Coordinates of C-alpha atoms and ligand atoms in Angstrom, one line a residue:
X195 CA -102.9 -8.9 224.8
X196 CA -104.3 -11.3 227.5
X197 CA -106.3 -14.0 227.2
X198 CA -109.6 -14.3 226.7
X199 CA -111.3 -16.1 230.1
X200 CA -111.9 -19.3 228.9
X201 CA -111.7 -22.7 230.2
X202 CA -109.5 -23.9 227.7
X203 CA -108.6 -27.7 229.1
X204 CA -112.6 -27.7 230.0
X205 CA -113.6 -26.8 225.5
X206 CA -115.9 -29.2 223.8
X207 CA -116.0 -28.6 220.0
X208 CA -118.8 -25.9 219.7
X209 CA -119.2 -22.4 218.9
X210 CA -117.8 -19.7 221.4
X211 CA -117.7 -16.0 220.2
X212 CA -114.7 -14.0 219.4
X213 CA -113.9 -10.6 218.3
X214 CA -113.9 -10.5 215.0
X215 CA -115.1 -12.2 211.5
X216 CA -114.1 -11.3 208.1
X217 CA -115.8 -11.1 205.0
X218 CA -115.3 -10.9 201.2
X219 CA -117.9 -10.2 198.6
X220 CA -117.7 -11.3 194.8
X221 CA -119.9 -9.1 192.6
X222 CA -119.2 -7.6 189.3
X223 CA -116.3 -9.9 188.2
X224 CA -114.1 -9.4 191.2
X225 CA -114.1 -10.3 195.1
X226 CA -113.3 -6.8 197.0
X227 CA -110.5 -6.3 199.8
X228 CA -112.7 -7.9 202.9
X229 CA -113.2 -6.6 205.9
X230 CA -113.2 -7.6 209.5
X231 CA -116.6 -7.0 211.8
X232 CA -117.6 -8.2 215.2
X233 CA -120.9 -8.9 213.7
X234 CA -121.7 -12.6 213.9
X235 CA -125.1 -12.0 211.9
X236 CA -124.9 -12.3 207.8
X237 CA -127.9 -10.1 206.2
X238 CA -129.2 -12.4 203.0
X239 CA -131.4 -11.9 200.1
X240 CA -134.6 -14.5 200.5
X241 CA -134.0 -15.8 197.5
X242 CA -130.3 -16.3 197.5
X243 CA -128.9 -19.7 195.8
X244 CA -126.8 -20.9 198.9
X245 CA -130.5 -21.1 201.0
X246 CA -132.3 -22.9 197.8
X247 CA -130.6 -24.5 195.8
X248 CA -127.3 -25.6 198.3
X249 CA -124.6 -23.1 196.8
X250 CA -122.9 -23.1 199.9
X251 CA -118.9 -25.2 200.7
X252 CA -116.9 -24.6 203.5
X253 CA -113.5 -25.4 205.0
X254 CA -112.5 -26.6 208.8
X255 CA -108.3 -25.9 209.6
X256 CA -106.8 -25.4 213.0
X257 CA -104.2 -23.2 214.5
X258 CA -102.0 -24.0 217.2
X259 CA -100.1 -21.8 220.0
X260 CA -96.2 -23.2 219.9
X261 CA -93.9 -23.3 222.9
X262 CA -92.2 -20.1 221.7
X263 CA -95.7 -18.5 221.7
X264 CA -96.1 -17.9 217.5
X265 CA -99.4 -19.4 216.5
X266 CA -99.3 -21.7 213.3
X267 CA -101.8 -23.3 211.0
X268 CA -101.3 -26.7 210.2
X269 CA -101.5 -27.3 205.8
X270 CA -103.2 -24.2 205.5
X271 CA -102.3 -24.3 201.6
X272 CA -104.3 -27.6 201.2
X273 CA -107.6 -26.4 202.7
X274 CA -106.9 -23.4 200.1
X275 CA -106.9 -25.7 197.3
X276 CA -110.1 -27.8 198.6
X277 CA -112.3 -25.2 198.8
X278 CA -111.4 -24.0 195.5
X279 CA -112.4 -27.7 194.2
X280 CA -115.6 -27.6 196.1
X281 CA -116.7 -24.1 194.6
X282 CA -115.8 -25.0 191.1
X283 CA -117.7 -28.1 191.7
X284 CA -120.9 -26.6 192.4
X285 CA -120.3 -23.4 190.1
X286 CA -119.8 -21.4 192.7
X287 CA -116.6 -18.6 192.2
X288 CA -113.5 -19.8 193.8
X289 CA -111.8 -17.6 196.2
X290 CA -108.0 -17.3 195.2
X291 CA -105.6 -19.4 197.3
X292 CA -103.5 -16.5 198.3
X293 CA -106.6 -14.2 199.4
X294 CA -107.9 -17.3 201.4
X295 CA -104.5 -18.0 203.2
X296 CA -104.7 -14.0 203.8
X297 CA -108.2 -13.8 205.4
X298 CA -107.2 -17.1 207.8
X299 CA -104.4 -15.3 208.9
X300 CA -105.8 -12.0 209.5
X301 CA -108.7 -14.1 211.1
X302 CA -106.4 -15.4 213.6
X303 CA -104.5 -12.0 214.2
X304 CA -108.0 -10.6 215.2
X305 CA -108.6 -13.0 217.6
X306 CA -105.3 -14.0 218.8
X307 CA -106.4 -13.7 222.7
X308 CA -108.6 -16.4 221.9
X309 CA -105.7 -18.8 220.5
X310 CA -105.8 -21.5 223.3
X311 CA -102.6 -21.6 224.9
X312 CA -100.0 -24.3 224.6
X313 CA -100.2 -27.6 226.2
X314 CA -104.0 -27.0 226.8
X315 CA -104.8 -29.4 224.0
X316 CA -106.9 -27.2 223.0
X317 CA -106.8 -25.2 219.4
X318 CA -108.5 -22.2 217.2
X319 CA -110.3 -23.9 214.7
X320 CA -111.1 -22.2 211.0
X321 CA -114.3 -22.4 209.2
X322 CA -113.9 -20.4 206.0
X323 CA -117.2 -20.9 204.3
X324 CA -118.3 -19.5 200.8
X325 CA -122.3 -19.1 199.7
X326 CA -124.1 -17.7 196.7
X327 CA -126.0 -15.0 198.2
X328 CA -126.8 -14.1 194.6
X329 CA -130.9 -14.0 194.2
X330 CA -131.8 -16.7 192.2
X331 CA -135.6 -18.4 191.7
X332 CA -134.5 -20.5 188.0
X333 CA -131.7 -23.4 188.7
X334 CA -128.7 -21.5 188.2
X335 CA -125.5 -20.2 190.0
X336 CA -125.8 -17.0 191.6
X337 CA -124.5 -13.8 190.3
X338 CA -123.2 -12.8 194.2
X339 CA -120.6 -14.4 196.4
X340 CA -120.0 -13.8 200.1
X341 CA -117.0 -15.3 201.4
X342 CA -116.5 -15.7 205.0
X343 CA -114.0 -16.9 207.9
X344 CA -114.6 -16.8 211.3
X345 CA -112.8 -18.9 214.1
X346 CA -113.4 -19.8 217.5
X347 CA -111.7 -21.8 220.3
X348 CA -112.2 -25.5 220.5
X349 CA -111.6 -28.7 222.2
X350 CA -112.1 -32.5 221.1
X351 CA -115.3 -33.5 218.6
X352 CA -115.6 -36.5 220.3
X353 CA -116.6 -35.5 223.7
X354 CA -114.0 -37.8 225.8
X355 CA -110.7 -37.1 223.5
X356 CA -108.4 -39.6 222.6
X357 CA -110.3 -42.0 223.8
X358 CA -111.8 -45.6 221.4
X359 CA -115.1 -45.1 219.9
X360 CA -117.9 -47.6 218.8
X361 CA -119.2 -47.1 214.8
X362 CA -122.2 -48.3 213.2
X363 CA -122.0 -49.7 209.7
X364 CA -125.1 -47.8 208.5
X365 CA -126.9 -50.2 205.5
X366 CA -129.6 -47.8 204.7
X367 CA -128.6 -44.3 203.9
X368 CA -126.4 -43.2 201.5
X369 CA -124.5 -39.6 202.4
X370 CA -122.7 -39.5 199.1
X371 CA -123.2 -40.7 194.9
X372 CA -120.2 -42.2 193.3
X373 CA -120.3 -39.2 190.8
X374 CA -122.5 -36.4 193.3
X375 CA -120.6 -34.3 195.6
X376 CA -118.9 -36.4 198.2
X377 CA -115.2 -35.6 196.9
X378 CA -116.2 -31.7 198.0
X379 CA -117.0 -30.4 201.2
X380 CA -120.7 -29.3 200.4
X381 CA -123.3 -29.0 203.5
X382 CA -125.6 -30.4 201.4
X383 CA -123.8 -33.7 202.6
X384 CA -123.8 -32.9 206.1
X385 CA -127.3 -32.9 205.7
X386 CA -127.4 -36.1 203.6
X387 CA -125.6 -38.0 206.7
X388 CA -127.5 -36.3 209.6
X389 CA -130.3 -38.8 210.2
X390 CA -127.8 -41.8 210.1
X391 CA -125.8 -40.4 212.9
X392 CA -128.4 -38.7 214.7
X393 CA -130.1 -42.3 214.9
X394 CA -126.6 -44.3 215.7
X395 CA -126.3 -41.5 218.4
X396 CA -130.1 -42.7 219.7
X397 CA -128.2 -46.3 220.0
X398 CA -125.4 -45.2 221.5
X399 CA -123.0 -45.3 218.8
X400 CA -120.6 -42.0 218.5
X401 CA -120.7 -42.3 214.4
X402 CA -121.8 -44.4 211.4
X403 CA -119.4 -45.8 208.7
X404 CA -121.1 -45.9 205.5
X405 CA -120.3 -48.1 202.8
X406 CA -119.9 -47.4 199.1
X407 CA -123.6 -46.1 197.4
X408 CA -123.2 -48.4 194.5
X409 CA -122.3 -51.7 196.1
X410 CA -122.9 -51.9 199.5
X411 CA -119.5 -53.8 199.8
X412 CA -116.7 -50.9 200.6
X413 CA -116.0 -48.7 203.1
X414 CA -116.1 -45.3 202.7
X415 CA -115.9 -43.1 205.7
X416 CA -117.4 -41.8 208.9
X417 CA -119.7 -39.0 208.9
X418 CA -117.2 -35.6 209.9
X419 CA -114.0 -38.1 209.1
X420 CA -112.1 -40.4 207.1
X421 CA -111.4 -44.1 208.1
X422 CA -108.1 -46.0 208.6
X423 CA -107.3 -49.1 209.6
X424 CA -104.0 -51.2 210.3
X425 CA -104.2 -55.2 209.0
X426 CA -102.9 -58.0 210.7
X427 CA -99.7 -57.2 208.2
X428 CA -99.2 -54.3 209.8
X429 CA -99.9 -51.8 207.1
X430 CA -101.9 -48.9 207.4
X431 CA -105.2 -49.6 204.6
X432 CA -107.5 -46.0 203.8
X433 CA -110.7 -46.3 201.5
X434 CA -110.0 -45.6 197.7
X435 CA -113.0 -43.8 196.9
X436 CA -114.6 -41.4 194.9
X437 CA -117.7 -40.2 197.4
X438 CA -115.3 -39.4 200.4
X439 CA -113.8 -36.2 201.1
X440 CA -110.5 -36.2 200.0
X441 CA -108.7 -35.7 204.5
X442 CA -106.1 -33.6 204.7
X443 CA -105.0 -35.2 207.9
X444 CA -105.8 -38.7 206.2
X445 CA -103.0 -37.5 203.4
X446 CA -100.5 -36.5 206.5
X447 CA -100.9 -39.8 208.4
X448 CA -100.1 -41.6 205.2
X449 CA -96.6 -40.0 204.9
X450 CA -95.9 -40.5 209.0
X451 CA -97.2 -44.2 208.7
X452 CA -94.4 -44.3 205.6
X453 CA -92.0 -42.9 208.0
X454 CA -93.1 -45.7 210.5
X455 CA -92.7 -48.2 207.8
X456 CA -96.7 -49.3 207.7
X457 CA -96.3 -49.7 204.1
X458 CA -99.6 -47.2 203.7
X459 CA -101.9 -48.4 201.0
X460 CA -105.3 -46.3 199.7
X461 CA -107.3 -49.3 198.2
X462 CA -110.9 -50.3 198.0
X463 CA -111.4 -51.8 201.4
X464 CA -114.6 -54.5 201.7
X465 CA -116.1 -54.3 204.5
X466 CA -115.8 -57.8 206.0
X467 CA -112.0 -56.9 206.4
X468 CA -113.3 -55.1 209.7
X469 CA -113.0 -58.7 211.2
X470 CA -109.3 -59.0 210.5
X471 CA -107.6 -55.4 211.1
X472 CA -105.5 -55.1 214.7
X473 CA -106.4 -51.4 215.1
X474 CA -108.7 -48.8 213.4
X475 CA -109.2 -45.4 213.8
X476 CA -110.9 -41.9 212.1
X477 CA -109.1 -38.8 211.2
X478 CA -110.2 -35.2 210.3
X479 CA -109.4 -31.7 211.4
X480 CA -112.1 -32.2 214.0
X481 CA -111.3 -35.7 214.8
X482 CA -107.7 -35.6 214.5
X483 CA -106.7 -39.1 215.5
X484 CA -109.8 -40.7 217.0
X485 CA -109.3 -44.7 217.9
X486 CA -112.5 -46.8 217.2
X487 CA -113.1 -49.4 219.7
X488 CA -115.9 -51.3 218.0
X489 CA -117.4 -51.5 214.6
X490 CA -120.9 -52.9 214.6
X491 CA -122.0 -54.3 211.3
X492 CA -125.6 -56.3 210.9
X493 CA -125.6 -58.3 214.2
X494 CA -121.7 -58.8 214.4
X495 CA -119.2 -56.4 215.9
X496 CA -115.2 -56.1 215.3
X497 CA -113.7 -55.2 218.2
X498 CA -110.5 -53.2 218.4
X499 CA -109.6 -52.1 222.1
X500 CA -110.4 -55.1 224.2
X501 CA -109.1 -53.5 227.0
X502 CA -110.8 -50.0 225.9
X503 CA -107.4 -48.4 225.5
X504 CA -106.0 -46.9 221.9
X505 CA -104.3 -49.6 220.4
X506 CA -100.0 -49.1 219.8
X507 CA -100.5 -47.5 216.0
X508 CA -103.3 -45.0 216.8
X509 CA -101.4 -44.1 219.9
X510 CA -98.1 -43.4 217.8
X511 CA -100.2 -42.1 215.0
X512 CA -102.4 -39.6 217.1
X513 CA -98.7 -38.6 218.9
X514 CA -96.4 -37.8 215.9
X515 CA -99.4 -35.9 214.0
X516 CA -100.1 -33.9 217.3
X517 CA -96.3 -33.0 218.3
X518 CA -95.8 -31.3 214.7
X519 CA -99.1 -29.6 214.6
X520 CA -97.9 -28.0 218.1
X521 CA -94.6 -27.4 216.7
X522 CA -92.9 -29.9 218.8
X523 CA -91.5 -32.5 216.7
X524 CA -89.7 -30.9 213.6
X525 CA -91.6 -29.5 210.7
X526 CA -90.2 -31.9 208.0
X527 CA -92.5 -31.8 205.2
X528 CA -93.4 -27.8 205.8
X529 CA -97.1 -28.2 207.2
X530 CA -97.0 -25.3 209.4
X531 CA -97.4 -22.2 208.3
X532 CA -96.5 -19.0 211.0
X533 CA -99.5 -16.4 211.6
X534 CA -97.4 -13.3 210.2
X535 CA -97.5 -10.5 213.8
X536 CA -98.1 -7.1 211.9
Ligands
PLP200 N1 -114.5 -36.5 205.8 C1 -115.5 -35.6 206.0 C2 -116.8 -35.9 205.5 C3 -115.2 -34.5 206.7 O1 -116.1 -33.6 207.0 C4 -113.9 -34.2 207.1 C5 -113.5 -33.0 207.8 O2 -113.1 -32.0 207.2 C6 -112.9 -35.2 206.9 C7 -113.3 -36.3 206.2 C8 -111.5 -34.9 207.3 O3 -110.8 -34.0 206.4 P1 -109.7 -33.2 206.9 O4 -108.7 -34.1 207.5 O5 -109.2 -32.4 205.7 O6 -110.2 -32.2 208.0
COI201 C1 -113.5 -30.9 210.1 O1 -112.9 -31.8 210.6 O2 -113.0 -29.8 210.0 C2 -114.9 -30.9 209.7 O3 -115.3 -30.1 209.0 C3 -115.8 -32.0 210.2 C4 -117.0 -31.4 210.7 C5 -118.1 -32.3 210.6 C6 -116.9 -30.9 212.1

């Protein structure tokens, strides 16, 4: 099948249609067999729980055209598990690992013309999302489940790539509780952070960094990604904490910075350390390895990139991760996993 006519080198991280979506409903005890529509419209009760009460998680993945043309997702397994944490968390029923990994894949096979091709940078990225679609006017879970997946073509979340970007310590607004929802991916978050960033945006700023809700003191993350940082020792330093999203790509830089001997360490990390790391960066799905050039905090500002180019670690980082996600570099620790061709 031949591509779809896009401008894949030209992709900012948006929506574009493809062909196909697929959804699964829960109702009666069991979620049924799913089925594949071109309709990008989801018909829902006025009163369901996901547009009340916030009974809504979701998931972001990415798949990736190889030289050798397959197409493979990269830890598909963990997002699997992840959403099945956020639903539990918010008493919503989980969908089974093996019926998500199933509806990515058949995802993908549906709109494999819109896979971007390899060495475009580009990639198909997932957003399985589940809501209570239930009807529900009292406080309590809903009695219906839609699951969904749909996919679409994109390019880098930060409009100019791999490229430094300037962060905002944000001092007044909290996305995440120590013991809310922060560990899940819940939109109710999204919607938490969206005045911080929209407002760091106003200032020029691409994201905030938002400290711990309890004390002020630690860092937690950014507001679509987790934070790292590598300290004048050389080590690569993440946030411990219980209000950030648990990154999947975090957890996979960890074991390449182990493989590049930067000691990794997950710890509480107080903010005033910004002053004293050699290199920082953000990492997601969306944000893959994103350098920060600056971190503003209060009326000083760490700066990272004098010369405004990714620093040595985030460079080596951002290459390693990218290689095996592209299938590249060998697939040592069994991250991709092959889009089955029926
Ligand atoms: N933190 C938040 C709040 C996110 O939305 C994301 C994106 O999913 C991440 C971190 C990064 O997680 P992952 O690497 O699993 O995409
Ligand atoms: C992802 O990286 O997949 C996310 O969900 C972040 C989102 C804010 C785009």
């Amino acid at each position: 099948m031949s591509k779809a006519s896009i401008d894949w080198t030209k992709l900012g991280f948006g929506y574009e249609k493809t062909d196909y979506n697929i959804r699964y409903t829960w109702r009666d005890g069991a979620w049924d067999e799913g089925a594949l529509t071109p309709d990008e419209v989801v018909p829902l009760h006025m009163a369901a729980a996901c547009l009340h009460y916030g009974q809504e998680c979701f998931e972001g993945l990415k798949a990736f055209e190889t030289s050798d043309g397959d197409v493979v997702v990269f830890r598909i397994e963990e997002n699997a598990k992840r959403l099945v944490r956020s639903c539990r968390k918010v008493l919503m029923e989980a969908v089974p690992e093996e019926m998500f990994i199933d509806a990515v894949c058949r995802v993908i096979r549906a709109n494999r013309r819109f896979v971007p091709p390899y060495g475009t940078g580009a990639s198909m990225y997932i957003r399985p999302l589940v809501l209570g679609t239930g009807p529900q006017v009292g406080v309590k879970p809903a009695g219906e489940y839609m699951f969904i997946v749909f996919a679409t073509p994109v390019g880098p979340y930060f409009k100019a790539g791999f490229t430094p970007v300037d962060l905002v310590v944000e001092m007044d607004v909290d996305r995440a509780a120590p013991l809310g929802v922060g560990d899940v991916k819940v939109g109710g978050n999204y919607a938490a952070g969206m005045r911080a960033s929209m407002s760091a945006k106003e200032k020029g700023f691409a994201e905030v960094l938002y400290l711990d809700a309890r004390e002020k003191r630690y860092i937690d993350e950014s507001g679509p990604a987790n934070f790292f940082a590598i300290t004048s020792g050389h080590q690569y330093v993440t946030p411990h904490s219980e209000s950030i999203l648990p990154s999947i790509t975090n957890a996979s830089l960890i074991v390449l910075a182990q493989e590049m001997g930067l000691n990794p360490d997950r710890r509480p990390i107080h903010v005033e350390e910004i002053f004293g790391f050699l290199e920082a960066g953000c990492c997601g799905t969306a944000a893959v390895v994103t350098p920060v050039g600056s971190i503003t905090f209060g009326d000083r500002k760490a700066v990272f990139c004098d010369d405004g180019a990714p620093g040595q670690y985030c460079t080596a980082l951002y290459e390693k991760l990218t290689a095996i996600q592209v299938g590249d570099a060998p697939d040592r620790h069994s991250w991709l996993h092959r889009v089955p061709v029926e």
